[in-house]
Short mmCIF file of N, CA and C in Angstrom, two decimals:
data_model
loop_
_atom_site.label_atom_id
_atom_site.label_comp_id
_atom_site.label_asym_id
_atom_site.label_seq_id
_atom_site.Cartn_x
_atom_site.Cartn_y
_atom_site.Cartn_z
N MET A 1 10.18 15.40 31.44
CA MET A 1 9.24 14.58 30.68
C MET A 1 9.86 13.25 30.29
N ASN A 2 11.17 13.22 30.01
CA ASN A 2 11.80 11.97 29.61
C ASN A 2 11.69 10.91 30.70
N ALA A 3 11.79 11.31 31.97
CA ALA A 3 11.64 10.35 33.06
C ALA A 3 10.21 9.81 33.08
N ASP A 4 9.23 10.65 32.75
CA ASP A 4 7.85 10.19 32.69
C ASP A 4 7.66 9.16 31.57
N LEU A 5 8.29 9.41 30.43
CA LEU A 5 8.19 8.45 29.32
C LEU A 5 8.82 7.13 29.70
N GLU A 6 9.93 7.17 30.41
CA GLU A 6 10.57 5.93 30.85
C GLU A 6 9.66 5.18 31.83
N LYS A 7 9.00 5.89 32.72
CA LYS A 7 8.06 5.23 33.64
C LYS A 7 6.92 4.57 32.87
N THR A 8 6.42 5.27 31.86
CA THR A 8 5.36 4.69 31.02
C THR A 8 5.87 3.45 30.31
N TRP A 9 7.09 3.53 29.77
CA TRP A 9 7.67 2.39 29.07
C TRP A 9 7.80 1.18 30.01
N GLU A 10 8.31 1.42 31.19
CA GLU A 10 8.49 0.31 32.15
C GLU A 10 7.15 -0.27 32.60
N LYS A 11 6.17 0.58 32.75
CA LYS A 11 4.83 0.09 33.10
C LYS A 11 4.32 -0.80 31.97
N TYR A 12 4.42 -0.32 30.72
CA TYR A 12 4.00 -1.13 29.57
C TYR A 12 4.74 -2.46 29.52
N THR A 13 6.06 -2.45 29.66
CA THR A 13 6.80 -3.71 29.56
C THR A 13 6.45 -4.66 30.69
N SER A 14 6.01 -4.13 31.83
CA SER A 14 5.62 -5.01 32.93
C SER A 14 4.40 -5.86 32.56
N ALA A 15 3.60 -5.39 31.61
CA ALA A 15 2.42 -6.15 31.18
C ALA A 15 2.81 -7.48 30.54
N TRP A 16 3.99 -7.54 29.95
CA TRP A 16 4.44 -8.79 29.32
C TRP A 16 4.65 -9.89 30.35
N LYS A 17 4.94 -9.52 31.59
CA LYS A 17 5.18 -10.50 32.64
C LYS A 17 3.89 -10.96 33.31
N MET A 18 2.85 -10.17 33.21
CA MET A 18 1.58 -10.50 33.86
C MET A 18 0.99 -11.78 33.26
N THR A 19 0.14 -12.43 34.03
CA THR A 19 -0.44 -13.68 33.55
C THR A 19 -1.95 -13.62 33.36
N SER A 20 -2.57 -12.50 33.72
CA SER A 20 -4.02 -12.42 33.52
C SER A 20 -4.39 -11.23 32.64
N LYS A 21 -5.49 -11.39 31.94
CA LYS A 21 -5.99 -10.31 31.08
C LYS A 21 -6.33 -9.09 31.92
N ALA A 22 -6.91 -9.29 33.09
CA ALA A 22 -7.29 -8.17 33.96
C ALA A 22 -6.06 -7.35 34.37
N GLU A 23 -4.97 -8.03 34.72
CA GLU A 23 -3.74 -7.32 35.09
C GLU A 23 -3.21 -6.51 33.91
N ARG A 24 -3.23 -7.11 32.74
CA ARG A 24 -2.73 -6.41 31.55
C ARG A 24 -3.60 -5.21 31.21
N LEU A 25 -4.92 -5.39 31.27
CA LEU A 25 -5.81 -4.27 30.97
C LEU A 25 -5.61 -3.12 31.94
N ALA A 26 -5.37 -3.42 33.20
CA ALA A 26 -5.12 -2.37 34.19
C ALA A 26 -3.87 -1.58 33.83
N ILE A 27 -2.82 -2.28 33.40
CA ILE A 27 -1.59 -1.61 32.98
C ILE A 27 -1.83 -0.82 31.70
N PHE A 28 -2.50 -1.43 30.74
CA PHE A 28 -2.77 -0.74 29.48
C PHE A 28 -3.53 0.55 29.72
N SER A 29 -4.50 0.56 30.64
CA SER A 29 -5.31 1.75 30.87
C SER A 29 -4.46 2.92 31.35
N GLU A 30 -3.33 2.64 31.95
CA GLU A 30 -2.42 3.70 32.41
C GLU A 30 -1.35 4.04 31.38
N ALA A 31 -0.88 3.04 30.63
CA ALA A 31 0.31 3.24 29.79
C ALA A 31 0.04 3.37 28.30
N LEU A 32 -1.11 2.89 27.82
CA LEU A 32 -1.38 2.88 26.38
C LEU A 32 -2.57 3.75 26.02
N ALA A 33 -2.46 4.43 24.89
CA ALA A 33 -3.62 5.12 24.32
C ALA A 33 -4.60 4.06 23.82
N ASP A 34 -5.87 4.44 23.72
CA ASP A 34 -6.89 3.49 23.27
C ASP A 34 -6.60 2.92 21.89
N ASN A 35 -5.96 3.72 21.05
CA ASN A 35 -5.68 3.30 19.67
C ASN A 35 -4.23 2.84 19.47
N ALA A 36 -3.56 2.44 20.53
CA ALA A 36 -2.16 2.02 20.43
C ALA A 36 -2.01 0.83 19.50
N VAL A 37 -0.92 0.84 18.73
CA VAL A 37 -0.62 -0.24 17.78
C VAL A 37 0.76 -0.80 18.10
N TYR A 38 0.84 -2.13 18.19
CA TYR A 38 2.11 -2.82 18.44
C TYR A 38 2.50 -3.56 17.17
N THR A 39 3.78 -3.45 16.78
CA THR A 39 4.29 -4.23 15.65
C THR A 39 5.66 -4.79 15.98
N ASP A 40 5.94 -5.97 15.44
CA ASP A 40 7.27 -6.57 15.48
C ASP A 40 7.38 -7.47 14.25
N PRO A 41 8.51 -8.16 14.04
CA PRO A 41 8.66 -8.96 12.83
C PRO A 41 7.62 -10.08 12.68
N LEU A 42 6.93 -10.45 13.77
CA LEU A 42 6.00 -11.57 13.72
C LEU A 42 4.54 -11.17 13.65
N THR A 43 4.21 -9.93 14.05
CA THR A 43 2.79 -9.58 14.14
C THR A 43 2.57 -8.08 14.11
N GLN A 44 1.32 -7.70 13.93
CA GLN A 44 0.87 -6.34 14.17
C GLN A 44 -0.43 -6.45 14.96
N ALA A 45 -0.46 -5.84 16.11
CA ALA A 45 -1.65 -5.84 16.97
C ALA A 45 -2.23 -4.44 16.97
N ALA A 46 -3.43 -4.31 16.44
CA ALA A 46 -4.06 -3.00 16.30
C ALA A 46 -5.10 -2.73 17.39
N SER A 47 -5.15 -3.61 18.39
CA SER A 47 -6.06 -3.38 19.52
C SER A 47 -5.44 -3.98 20.78
N TRP A 48 -5.96 -3.56 21.93
CA TRP A 48 -5.47 -4.11 23.19
C TRP A 48 -5.71 -5.62 23.23
N ASP A 49 -6.86 -6.08 22.76
CA ASP A 49 -7.15 -7.52 22.79
C ASP A 49 -6.16 -8.31 21.93
N GLU A 50 -5.83 -7.78 20.76
CA GLU A 50 -4.86 -8.47 19.90
C GLU A 50 -3.49 -8.53 20.57
N LEU A 51 -3.10 -7.46 21.25
CA LEU A 51 -1.81 -7.45 21.94
C LEU A 51 -1.83 -8.44 23.11
N ILE A 52 -2.91 -8.48 23.84
CA ILE A 52 -3.02 -9.43 24.95
C ILE A 52 -2.94 -10.86 24.44
N ASN A 53 -3.60 -11.16 23.33
CA ASN A 53 -3.52 -12.51 22.74
C ASN A 53 -2.08 -12.85 22.37
N TYR A 54 -1.37 -11.88 21.81
CA TYR A 54 0.02 -12.10 21.44
C TYR A 54 0.88 -12.37 22.68
N MET A 55 0.64 -11.61 23.74
CA MET A 55 1.37 -11.83 24.99
C MET A 55 1.08 -13.22 25.55
N GLU A 56 -0.19 -13.63 25.50
CA GLU A 56 -0.56 -14.96 25.99
C GLU A 56 0.12 -16.06 25.18
N ASN A 57 0.20 -15.86 23.86
CA ASN A 57 0.88 -16.84 23.00
C ASN A 57 2.36 -16.95 23.36
N LEU A 58 2.99 -15.82 23.65
CA LEU A 58 4.39 -15.84 24.06
C LEU A 58 4.55 -16.67 25.34
N HIS A 59 3.65 -16.48 26.29
CA HIS A 59 3.74 -17.22 27.56
C HIS A 59 3.49 -18.72 27.37
N GLN A 60 2.73 -19.09 26.36
CA GLN A 60 2.56 -20.52 26.06
C GLN A 60 3.86 -21.11 25.54
N GLN A 61 4.61 -20.34 24.78
CA GLN A 61 5.88 -20.80 24.23
C GLN A 61 7.01 -20.71 25.24
N ILE A 62 7.02 -19.63 26.03
CA ILE A 62 8.08 -19.39 27.02
C ILE A 62 7.41 -18.97 28.33
N PRO A 63 7.06 -19.93 29.17
CA PRO A 63 6.39 -19.59 30.43
C PRO A 63 7.22 -18.58 31.24
N GLY A 64 6.53 -17.56 31.74
CA GLY A 64 7.20 -16.55 32.54
C GLY A 64 8.00 -15.54 31.75
N ALA A 65 7.86 -15.54 30.43
CA ALA A 65 8.63 -14.62 29.60
C ALA A 65 8.37 -13.18 30.02
N HIS A 66 9.44 -12.40 30.04
CA HIS A 66 9.33 -10.99 30.38
C HIS A 66 10.52 -10.24 29.80
N PHE A 67 10.45 -8.92 29.86
CA PHE A 67 11.47 -8.09 29.25
C PHE A 67 12.12 -7.20 30.29
N VAL A 68 13.43 -7.04 30.15
CA VAL A 68 14.21 -6.16 31.01
C VAL A 68 14.85 -5.11 30.11
N THR A 69 14.55 -3.86 30.38
CA THR A 69 15.13 -2.75 29.61
C THR A 69 16.57 -2.54 30.07
N THR A 70 17.50 -2.55 29.11
CA THR A 70 18.90 -2.36 29.44
C THR A 70 19.39 -0.95 29.11
N CYS A 71 18.65 -0.23 28.27
CA CYS A 71 18.98 1.15 27.93
C CYS A 71 17.70 1.81 27.43
N PHE A 72 17.45 3.03 27.88
CA PHE A 72 16.27 3.78 27.45
C PHE A 72 16.69 5.20 27.15
N MET A 73 16.29 5.69 25.98
CA MET A 73 16.55 7.08 25.59
C MET A 73 15.28 7.63 24.97
N SER A 74 15.02 8.93 25.22
CA SER A 74 13.82 9.52 24.65
C SER A 74 13.99 11.02 24.41
N HIS A 75 13.19 11.51 23.49
CA HIS A 75 13.05 12.95 23.24
C HIS A 75 11.83 13.15 22.36
N HIS A 76 11.22 14.32 22.45
CA HIS A 76 10.10 14.72 21.59
C HIS A 76 9.02 13.64 21.45
N GLN A 77 8.64 13.06 22.59
CA GLN A 77 7.55 12.06 22.61
C GLN A 77 7.89 10.78 21.85
N LYS A 78 9.18 10.46 21.73
CA LYS A 78 9.64 9.23 21.08
C LYS A 78 10.70 8.59 21.94
N SER A 79 10.82 7.26 21.84
CA SER A 79 11.84 6.58 22.64
C SER A 79 12.42 5.39 21.90
N ILE A 80 13.61 5.03 22.35
CA ILE A 80 14.30 3.82 21.92
C ILE A 80 14.68 3.07 23.20
N ALA A 81 14.45 1.76 23.20
CA ALA A 81 14.82 0.95 24.36
C ALA A 81 15.51 -0.32 23.88
N ASN A 82 16.66 -0.60 24.45
CA ASN A 82 17.30 -1.91 24.26
C ASN A 82 16.76 -2.80 25.36
N TRP A 83 16.54 -4.08 25.05
CA TRP A 83 15.97 -4.98 26.03
C TRP A 83 16.48 -6.40 25.87
N GLU A 84 16.28 -7.16 26.93
CA GLU A 84 16.55 -8.60 26.93
C GLU A 84 15.25 -9.30 27.26
N MET A 85 14.94 -10.37 26.52
CA MET A 85 13.81 -11.21 26.86
C MET A 85 14.33 -12.32 27.76
N LYS A 86 13.65 -12.50 28.89
CA LYS A 86 14.08 -13.46 29.91
C LYS A 86 13.01 -14.52 30.14
N THR A 87 13.46 -15.68 30.61
CA THR A 87 12.55 -16.73 31.04
C THR A 87 12.17 -16.46 32.49
N GLN A 88 11.27 -17.28 33.03
CA GLN A 88 10.90 -17.10 34.44
C GLN A 88 12.09 -17.36 35.36
N GLU A 89 13.12 -18.05 34.86
CA GLU A 89 14.35 -18.28 35.64
C GLU A 89 15.37 -17.17 35.42
N ASN A 90 14.96 -16.11 34.71
CA ASN A 90 15.81 -14.96 34.38
C ASN A 90 16.97 -15.31 33.46
N ILE A 91 16.79 -16.31 32.64
CA ILE A 91 17.77 -16.65 31.61
C ILE A 91 17.45 -15.83 30.36
N THR A 92 18.43 -15.14 29.82
CA THR A 92 18.22 -14.34 28.61
C THR A 92 18.09 -15.25 27.41
N VAL A 93 16.97 -15.11 26.68
CA VAL A 93 16.73 -15.93 25.50
C VAL A 93 16.62 -15.10 24.22
N GLY A 94 16.76 -13.79 24.36
CA GLY A 94 16.70 -12.94 23.18
C GLY A 94 17.01 -11.50 23.55
N THR A 95 17.37 -10.73 22.55
CA THR A 95 17.62 -9.31 22.73
C THR A 95 16.99 -8.55 21.58
N GLY A 96 16.75 -7.28 21.79
CA GLY A 96 16.18 -6.48 20.73
C GLY A 96 16.15 -5.02 21.09
N ILE A 97 15.52 -4.28 20.20
CA ILE A 97 15.37 -2.83 20.36
C ILE A 97 13.91 -2.50 20.06
N SER A 98 13.35 -1.60 20.82
CA SER A 98 11.99 -1.15 20.55
C SER A 98 11.96 0.37 20.42
N TYR A 99 11.06 0.80 19.55
CA TYR A 99 10.83 2.22 19.31
C TYR A 99 9.41 2.53 19.78
N GLY A 100 9.25 3.60 20.52
CA GLY A 100 7.92 4.00 20.99
C GLY A 100 7.59 5.42 20.62
N GLU A 101 6.29 5.68 20.43
CA GLU A 101 5.78 7.03 20.24
C GLU A 101 4.69 7.26 21.27
N TYR A 102 4.62 8.47 21.80
CA TYR A 102 3.73 8.81 22.92
C TYR A 102 2.80 9.95 22.54
N ASP A 103 1.59 9.94 23.11
CA ASP A 103 0.66 11.04 22.89
C ASP A 103 0.94 12.18 23.87
N ASP A 104 0.13 13.22 23.83
CA ASP A 104 0.35 14.39 24.68
C ASP A 104 0.17 14.09 26.17
N GLN A 105 -0.51 12.98 26.50
CA GLN A 105 -0.67 12.57 27.89
C GLN A 105 0.45 11.62 28.33
N GLY A 106 1.41 11.36 27.45
CA GLY A 106 2.53 10.49 27.78
C GLY A 106 2.21 9.01 27.68
N ARG A 107 1.09 8.67 27.02
CA ARG A 107 0.74 7.26 26.82
C ARG A 107 1.27 6.79 25.47
N LEU A 108 1.64 5.53 25.41
CA LEU A 108 2.16 4.98 24.16
C LEU A 108 1.06 4.86 23.11
N VAL A 109 1.38 5.28 21.90
CA VAL A 109 0.48 5.11 20.76
C VAL A 109 1.07 4.14 19.74
N ARG A 110 2.38 3.97 19.76
CA ARG A 110 3.07 3.03 18.86
C ARG A 110 4.19 2.35 19.63
N MET A 111 4.25 1.04 19.50
CA MET A 111 5.36 0.26 20.04
C MET A 111 5.84 -0.64 18.90
N ASN A 112 7.09 -0.48 18.52
CA ASN A 112 7.66 -1.24 17.41
C ASN A 112 8.88 -2.00 17.90
N GLY A 113 8.79 -3.33 17.89
CA GLY A 113 9.88 -4.17 18.35
C GLY A 113 10.72 -4.66 17.19
N PHE A 114 12.02 -4.68 17.40
CA PHE A 114 12.96 -5.17 16.39
C PHE A 114 13.83 -6.25 17.03
N PHE A 115 13.86 -7.43 16.41
CA PHE A 115 14.68 -8.53 16.88
C PHE A 115 14.87 -9.50 15.73
N GLU A 116 15.88 -10.37 15.86
CA GLU A 116 16.09 -11.36 14.82
C GLU A 116 14.97 -12.37 14.82
N ASN A 117 14.45 -12.62 13.65
CA ASN A 117 13.38 -13.60 13.48
C ASN A 117 13.94 -14.76 12.67
N ASN A 118 14.20 -15.86 13.33
CA ASN A 118 14.80 -17.00 12.65
C ASN A 118 13.78 -18.01 12.17
N SER A 119 12.50 -17.63 12.17
CA SER A 119 11.49 -18.60 11.72
C SER A 119 11.20 -18.47 10.25
#
């Protein structure tokens, strides 16, 4: 099951690199529960549309922004992932840790990002 959770996590993180709402919704339909909630130091997104808007805002600030998981651990439908935020040129511009919770179908219901917020 842990390998399945990692696949779900990687599918979810791939949505951050996508550039269209349709691409993100397709990924969300596979990786996220309908009631999934995303939180980090800057926002809380309680719907898929709110999360997509947040992703779009990130791409306005950092074109091509995406995340690369550097370590993933999971148990009992929960996970921790270390990651690097990269530019479209693959330059690391940030690092952080995310915590995830999964439903019985292995879809994410909670994604909590932790990173330094210097604003």
